[in-house]
Short mmCIF file of C-alpha atoms in Angstrom, two decimals:
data_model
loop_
_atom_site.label_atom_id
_atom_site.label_comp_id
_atom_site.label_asym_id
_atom_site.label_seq_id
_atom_site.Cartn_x
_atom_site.Cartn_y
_atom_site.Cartn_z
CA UNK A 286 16.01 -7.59 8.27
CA UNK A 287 12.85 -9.70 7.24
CA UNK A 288 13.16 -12.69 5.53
CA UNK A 289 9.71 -14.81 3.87
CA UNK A 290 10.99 -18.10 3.28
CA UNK A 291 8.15 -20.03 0.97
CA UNK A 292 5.44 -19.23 2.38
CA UNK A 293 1.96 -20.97 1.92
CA UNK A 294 -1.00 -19.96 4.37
CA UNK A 295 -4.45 -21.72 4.05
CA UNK A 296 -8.40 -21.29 5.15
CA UNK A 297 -9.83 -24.17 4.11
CA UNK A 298 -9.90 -24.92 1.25
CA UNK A 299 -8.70 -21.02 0.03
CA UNK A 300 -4.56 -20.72 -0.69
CA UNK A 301 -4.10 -17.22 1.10
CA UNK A 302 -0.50 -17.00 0.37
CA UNK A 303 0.82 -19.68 -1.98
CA UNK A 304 4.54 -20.43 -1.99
CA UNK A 305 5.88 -16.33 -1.22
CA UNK A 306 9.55 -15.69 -1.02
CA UNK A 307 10.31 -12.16 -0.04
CA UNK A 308 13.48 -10.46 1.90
CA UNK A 309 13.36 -6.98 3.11
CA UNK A 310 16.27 -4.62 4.06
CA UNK A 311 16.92 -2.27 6.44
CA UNK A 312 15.74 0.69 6.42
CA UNK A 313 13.69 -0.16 2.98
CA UNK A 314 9.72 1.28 2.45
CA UNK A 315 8.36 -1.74 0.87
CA UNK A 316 5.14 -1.74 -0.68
CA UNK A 317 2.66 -4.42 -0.97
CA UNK A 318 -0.13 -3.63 -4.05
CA UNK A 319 -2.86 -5.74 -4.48
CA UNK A 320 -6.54 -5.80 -4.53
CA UNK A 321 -8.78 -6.75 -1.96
CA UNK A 322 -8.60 -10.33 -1.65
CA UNK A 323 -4.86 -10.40 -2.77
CA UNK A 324 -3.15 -12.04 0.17
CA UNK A 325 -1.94 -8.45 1.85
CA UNK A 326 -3.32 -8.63 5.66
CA UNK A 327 -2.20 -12.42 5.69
CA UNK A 328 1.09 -11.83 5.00
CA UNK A 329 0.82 -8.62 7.71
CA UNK A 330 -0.33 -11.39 10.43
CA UNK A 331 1.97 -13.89 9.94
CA UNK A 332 5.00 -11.49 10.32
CA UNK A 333 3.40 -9.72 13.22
CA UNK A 334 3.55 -14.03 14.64
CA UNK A 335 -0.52 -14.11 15.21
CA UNK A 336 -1.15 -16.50 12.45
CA UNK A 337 1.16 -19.28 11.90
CA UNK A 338 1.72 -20.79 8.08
CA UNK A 339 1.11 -23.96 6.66
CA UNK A 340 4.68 -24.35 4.92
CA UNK A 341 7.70 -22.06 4.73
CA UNK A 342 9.65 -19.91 7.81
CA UNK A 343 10.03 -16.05 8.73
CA UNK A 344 12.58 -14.68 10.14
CA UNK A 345 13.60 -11.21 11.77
CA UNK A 346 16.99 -10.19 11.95
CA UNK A 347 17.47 -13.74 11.94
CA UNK A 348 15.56 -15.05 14.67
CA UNK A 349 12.54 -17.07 13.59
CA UNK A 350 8.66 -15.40 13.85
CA UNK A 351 5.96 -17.91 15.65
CA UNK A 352 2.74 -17.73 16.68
CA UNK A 353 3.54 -19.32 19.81
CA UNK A 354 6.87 -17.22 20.65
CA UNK A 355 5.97 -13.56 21.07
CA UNK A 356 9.42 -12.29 21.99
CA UNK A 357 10.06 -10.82 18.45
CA UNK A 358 6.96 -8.89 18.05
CA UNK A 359 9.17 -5.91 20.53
CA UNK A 360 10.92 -5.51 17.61
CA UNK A 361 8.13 -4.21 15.44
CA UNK A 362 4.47 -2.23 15.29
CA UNK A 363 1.61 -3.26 13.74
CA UNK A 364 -0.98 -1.23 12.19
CA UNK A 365 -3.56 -3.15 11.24
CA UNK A 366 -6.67 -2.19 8.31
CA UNK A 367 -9.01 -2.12 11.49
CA UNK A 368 -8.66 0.80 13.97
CA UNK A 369 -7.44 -0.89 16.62
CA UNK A 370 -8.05 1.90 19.90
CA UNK A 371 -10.40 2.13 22.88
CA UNK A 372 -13.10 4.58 21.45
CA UNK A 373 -14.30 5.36 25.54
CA UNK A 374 -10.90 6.24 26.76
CA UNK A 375 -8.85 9.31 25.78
CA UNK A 376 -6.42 9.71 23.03
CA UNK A 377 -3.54 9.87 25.93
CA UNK A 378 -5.10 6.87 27.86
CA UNK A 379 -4.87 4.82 24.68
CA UNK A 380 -1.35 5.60 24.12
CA UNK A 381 -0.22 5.06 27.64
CA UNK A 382 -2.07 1.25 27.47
CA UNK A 383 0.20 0.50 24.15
CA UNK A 384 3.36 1.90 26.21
CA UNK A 385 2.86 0.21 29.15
CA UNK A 386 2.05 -2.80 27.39
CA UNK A 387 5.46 -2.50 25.43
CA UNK A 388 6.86 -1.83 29.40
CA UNK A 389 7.42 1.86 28.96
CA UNK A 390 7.01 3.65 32.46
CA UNK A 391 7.08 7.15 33.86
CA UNK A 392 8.70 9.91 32.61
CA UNK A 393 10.17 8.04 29.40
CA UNK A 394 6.57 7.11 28.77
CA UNK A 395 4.76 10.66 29.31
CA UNK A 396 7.50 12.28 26.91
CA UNK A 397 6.63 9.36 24.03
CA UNK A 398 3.34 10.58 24.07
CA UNK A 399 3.48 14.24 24.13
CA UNK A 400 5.90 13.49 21.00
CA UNK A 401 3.78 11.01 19.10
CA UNK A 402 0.48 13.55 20.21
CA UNK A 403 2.57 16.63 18.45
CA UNK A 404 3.74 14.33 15.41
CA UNK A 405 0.03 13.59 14.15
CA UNK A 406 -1.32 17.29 15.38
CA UNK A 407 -3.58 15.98 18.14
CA UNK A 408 -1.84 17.50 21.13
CA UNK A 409 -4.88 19.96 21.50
CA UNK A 410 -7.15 16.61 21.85
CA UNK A 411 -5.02 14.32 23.98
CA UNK A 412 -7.56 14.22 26.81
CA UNK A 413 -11.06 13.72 24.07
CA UNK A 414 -12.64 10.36 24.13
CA UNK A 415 -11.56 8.44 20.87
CA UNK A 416 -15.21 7.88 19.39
CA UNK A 417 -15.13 11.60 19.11
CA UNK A 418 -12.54 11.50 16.58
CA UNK A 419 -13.40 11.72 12.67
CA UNK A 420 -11.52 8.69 11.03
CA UNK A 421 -8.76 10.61 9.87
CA UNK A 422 -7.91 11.07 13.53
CA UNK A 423 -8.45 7.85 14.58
CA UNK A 424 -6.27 6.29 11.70
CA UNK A 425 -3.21 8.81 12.79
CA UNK A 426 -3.78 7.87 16.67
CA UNK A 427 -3.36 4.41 15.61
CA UNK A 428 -0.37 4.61 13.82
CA UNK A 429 1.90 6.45 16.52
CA UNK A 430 0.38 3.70 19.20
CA UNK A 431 2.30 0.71 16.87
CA UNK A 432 5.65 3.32 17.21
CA UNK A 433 5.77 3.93 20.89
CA UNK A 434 8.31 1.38 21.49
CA UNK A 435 10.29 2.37 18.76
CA UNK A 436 10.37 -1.02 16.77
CA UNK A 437 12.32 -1.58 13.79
CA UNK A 438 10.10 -2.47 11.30
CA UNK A 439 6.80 -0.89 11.13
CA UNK A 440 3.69 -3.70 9.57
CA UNK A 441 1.30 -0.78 7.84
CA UNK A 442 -2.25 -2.89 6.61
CA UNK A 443 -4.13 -0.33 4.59
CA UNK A 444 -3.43 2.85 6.90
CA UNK A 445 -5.46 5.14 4.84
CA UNK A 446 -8.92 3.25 4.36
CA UNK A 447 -11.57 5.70 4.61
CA UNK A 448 -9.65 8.65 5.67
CA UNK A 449 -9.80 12.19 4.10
CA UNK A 450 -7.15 13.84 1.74
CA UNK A 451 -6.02 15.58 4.60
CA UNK A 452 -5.38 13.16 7.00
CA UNK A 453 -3.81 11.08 4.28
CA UNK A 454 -1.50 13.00 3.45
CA UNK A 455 -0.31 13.80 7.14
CA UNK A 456 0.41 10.18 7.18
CA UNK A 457 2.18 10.22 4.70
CA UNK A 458 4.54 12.90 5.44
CA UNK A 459 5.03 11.34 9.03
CA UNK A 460 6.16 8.51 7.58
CA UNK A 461 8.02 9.18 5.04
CA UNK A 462 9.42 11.53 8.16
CA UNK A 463 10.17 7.82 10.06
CA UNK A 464 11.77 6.14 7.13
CA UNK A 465 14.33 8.70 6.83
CA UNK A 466 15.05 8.40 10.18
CA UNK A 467 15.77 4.24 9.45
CA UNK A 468 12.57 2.84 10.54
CA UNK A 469 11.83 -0.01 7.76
CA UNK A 470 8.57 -0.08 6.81
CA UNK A 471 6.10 -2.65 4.59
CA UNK A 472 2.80 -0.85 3.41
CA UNK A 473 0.24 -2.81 2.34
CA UNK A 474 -2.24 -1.07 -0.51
CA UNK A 475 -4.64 -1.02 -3.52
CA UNK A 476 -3.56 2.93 -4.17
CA UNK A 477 -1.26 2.98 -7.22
CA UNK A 478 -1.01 6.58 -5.87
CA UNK A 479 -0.10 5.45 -2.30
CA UNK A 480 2.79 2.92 -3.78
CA UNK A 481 4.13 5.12 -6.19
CA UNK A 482 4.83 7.95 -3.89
CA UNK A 483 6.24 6.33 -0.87
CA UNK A 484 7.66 2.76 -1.58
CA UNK A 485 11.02 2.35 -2.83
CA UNK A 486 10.44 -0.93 -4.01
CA UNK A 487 7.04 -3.04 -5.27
CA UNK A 488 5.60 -6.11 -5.02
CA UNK A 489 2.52 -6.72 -6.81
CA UNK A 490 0.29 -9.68 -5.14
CA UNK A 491 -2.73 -11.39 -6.52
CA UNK A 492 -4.29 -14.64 -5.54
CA UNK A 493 -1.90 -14.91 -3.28
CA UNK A 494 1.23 -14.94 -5.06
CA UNK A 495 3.87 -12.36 -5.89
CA UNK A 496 4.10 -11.17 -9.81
CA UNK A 497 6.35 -9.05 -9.77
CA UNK A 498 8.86 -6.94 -7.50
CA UNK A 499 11.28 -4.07 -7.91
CA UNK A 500 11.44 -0.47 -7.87
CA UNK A 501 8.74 1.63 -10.01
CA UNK A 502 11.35 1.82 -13.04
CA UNK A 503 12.35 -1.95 -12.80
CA UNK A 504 8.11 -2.80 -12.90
CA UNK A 505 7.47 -0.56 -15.64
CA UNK A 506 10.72 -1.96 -17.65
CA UNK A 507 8.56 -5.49 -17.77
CA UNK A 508 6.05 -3.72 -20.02
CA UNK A 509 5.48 -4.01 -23.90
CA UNK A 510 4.96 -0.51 -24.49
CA UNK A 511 6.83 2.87 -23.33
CA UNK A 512 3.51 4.74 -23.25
CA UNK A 513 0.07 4.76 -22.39
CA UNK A 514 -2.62 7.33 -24.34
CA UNK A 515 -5.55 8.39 -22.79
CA UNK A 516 -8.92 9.65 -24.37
CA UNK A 517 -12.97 9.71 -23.17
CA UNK A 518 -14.59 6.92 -23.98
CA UNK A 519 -17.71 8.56 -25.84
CA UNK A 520 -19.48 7.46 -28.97
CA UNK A 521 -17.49 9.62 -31.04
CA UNK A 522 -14.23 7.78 -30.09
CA UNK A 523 -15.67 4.25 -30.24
CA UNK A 524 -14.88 3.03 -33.70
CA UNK A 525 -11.19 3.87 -32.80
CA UNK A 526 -11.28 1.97 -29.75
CA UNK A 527 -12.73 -0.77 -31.29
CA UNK A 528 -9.67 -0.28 -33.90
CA UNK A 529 -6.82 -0.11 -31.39
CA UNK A 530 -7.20 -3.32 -29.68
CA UNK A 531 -5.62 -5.10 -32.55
CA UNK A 532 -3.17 -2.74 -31.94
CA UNK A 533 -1.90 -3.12 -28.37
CA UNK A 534 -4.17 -3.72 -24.72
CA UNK A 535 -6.81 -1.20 -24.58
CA UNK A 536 -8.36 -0.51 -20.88
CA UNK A 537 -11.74 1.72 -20.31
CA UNK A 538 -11.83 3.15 -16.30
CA UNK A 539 -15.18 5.53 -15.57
CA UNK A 540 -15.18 8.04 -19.15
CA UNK A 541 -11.73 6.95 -20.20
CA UNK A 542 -10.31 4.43 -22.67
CA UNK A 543 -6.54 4.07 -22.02
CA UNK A 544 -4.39 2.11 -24.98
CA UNK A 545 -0.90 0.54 -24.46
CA UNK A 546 0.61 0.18 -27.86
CA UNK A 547 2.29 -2.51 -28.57
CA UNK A 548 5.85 -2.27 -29.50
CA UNK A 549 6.01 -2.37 -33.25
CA UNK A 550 2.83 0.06 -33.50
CA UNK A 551 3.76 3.92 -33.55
CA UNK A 552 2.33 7.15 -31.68
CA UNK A 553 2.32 8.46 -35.38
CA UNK A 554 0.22 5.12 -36.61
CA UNK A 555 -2.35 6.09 -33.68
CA UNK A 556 -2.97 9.50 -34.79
CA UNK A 557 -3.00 8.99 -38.54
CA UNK A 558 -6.02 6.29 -37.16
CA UNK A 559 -7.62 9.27 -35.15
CA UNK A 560 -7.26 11.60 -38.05
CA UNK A 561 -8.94 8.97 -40.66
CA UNK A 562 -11.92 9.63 -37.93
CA UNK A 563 -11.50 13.22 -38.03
CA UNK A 564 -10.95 13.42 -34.33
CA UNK A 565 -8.91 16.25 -32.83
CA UNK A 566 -5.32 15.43 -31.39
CA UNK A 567 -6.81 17.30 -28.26
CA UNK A 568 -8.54 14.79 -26.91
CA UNK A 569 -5.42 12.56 -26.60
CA UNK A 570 -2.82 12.75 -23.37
CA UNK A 571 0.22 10.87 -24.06
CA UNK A 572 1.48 9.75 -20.40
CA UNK A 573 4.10 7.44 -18.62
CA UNK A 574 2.52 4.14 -18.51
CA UNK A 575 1.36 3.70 -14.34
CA UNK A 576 1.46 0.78 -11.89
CA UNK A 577 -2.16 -0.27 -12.85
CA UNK A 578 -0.65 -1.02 -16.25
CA UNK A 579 1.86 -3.52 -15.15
CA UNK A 580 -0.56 -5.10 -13.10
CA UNK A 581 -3.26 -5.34 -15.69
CA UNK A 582 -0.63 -6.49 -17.91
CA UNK A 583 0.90 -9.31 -15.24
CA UNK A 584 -2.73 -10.30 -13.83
CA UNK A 585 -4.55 -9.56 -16.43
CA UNK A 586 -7.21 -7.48 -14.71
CA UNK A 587 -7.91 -4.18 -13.18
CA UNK A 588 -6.44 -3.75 -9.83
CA UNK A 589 -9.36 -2.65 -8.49
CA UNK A 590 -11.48 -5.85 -8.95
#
């Protein structure tokens, strides 16, 4: 459906996208994991045709994407990292403004937004100004606006900034709801969390360039280890983090070191280690290694930086 054909986008003298090859299927949930900084929203606005590259072409369902030919953007929706609504008119004015702007009319129109109103629960508050809304609303109201016209491919930039666990996880179930009807769908993130439930396939972005892609299974595959053990990083347990870095790539997030043992070093090698430091095997949790690993491991930093 979407094809990225070598991409490069520039500011100056800053590489925003350097050289990005990408092709997206119908029907696929593709997620975009990066941190801030990574190249995500860029690549969002040149495939929604509002910025225009330096080098390379896009094209959707084979027709190319321009900034100066708007005639493709009908076939998708863009939800972009900034709420993008009229906070002094009503949630149903706003919605009617994206229809009519997408030439939806009359009764077609009023039934797309009593539908899109019940989807994200805010039937009750169709006729509230927007700046009433908490964020959570205003992030859901958003999102059915950019899927009024009932595009093809839906452009999500960060849906979930600042929005409660709640409202999160409404959007999520309404679109994982959408993607099951067809709707293909690239998600843009720096949630391992948010990737990892919802994205059938990966690509990992920093600095502008894609490390990696694939499904969850095919990124972990590219790592050295199998598994990842976690324990708190206190003073008691820092003599055997100190020991385990010669040992594997040892991380430390908030109160926790996490170690990635390298291949030839053993989960029985580890312990005997703890044991020589009479610490109890209950402060160890043995997991599946996450997507922060493999991008530590293919960046070399946290994603979060």
């Amino acid at each position: 459906m979407l094809k990225l054909d070598h991409i490069t986008k520039r500011y100056g003298p800053l590489t925003a996208l350097d050289d990005v090859s990408l092709e997206i299927a119908p029907g696929e949930f593709f997620g975009l994991l990066g941190p801030n900084g990574a190249g995500k929203s860029t690549l969002m606005s040149l495939v929604a045709g509002l910025r225009a590259p330096e080098a390379g072409r896009i094209t959707l369902d084979g027709k190319p994407v321009t900034a100066a030919d708007p005639s493709t953007r009908a076939s998708l929706g863009l939800v972009p990292q900034s709420i993008a609504l009229y906070e002094d008119l009503s949630a149903e004015q706003n919605l009617r403004i994206f229809g009519e702007l997408y030439g939806l009319r009359g009764a077609d129109l009023r039934a797309r937004i009593d539908e899109a109103l019940e989807a994200v629960q805010l039937a009750d508050r169709r006729r509230d100004q927007v700046k009433t809304f908490s964020g959570g609303m205003q992030r859901r109201l958003n999102l059915v606006a950019a899927l009024l016209h009932r595009p093809k491919l839906l452009l999500c930039d960060e849906p979930t900034v600042g929005v409660d666990p709640q409202s999160r996880n409404a959007i999520f179930d309404f679109l994982e709801a959408r993607a099951r009807d067809g709707l293909t769908v690239i998600y843009s993130t720096h949630y391992m969390e948010e990737a990892t439930r919802l994205c059938s396939r990966i690509g990992i972005i920093d600095h502008g360039k894609i490390h990696a892609l694939g499904t969850l299974d095919e990124l972990l595959a590219r790592l050295p280890f199998n598994d990842q053990i976690g324990f708190p990083a206190t003073p008691a347990t820092a003599q055997l983090a100190a020991s385990l870095r010669a040992h594997g790539e040892l991380t430390t997030d908030a109160a926790t070191h996490r170690f990635y043992p390298s291949p030839v070093f053993k989960t029985s090698a580890f312990y005997a280690l703890a044991e020589e430091q009479h610490l109890s095997a209950r402060l160890f949790v043995t997991e599946r290694p996450t997507l922060e690993a493999v991008f530590l491991h293919l960046t070399g930093r946290t994603l979060r930086e």
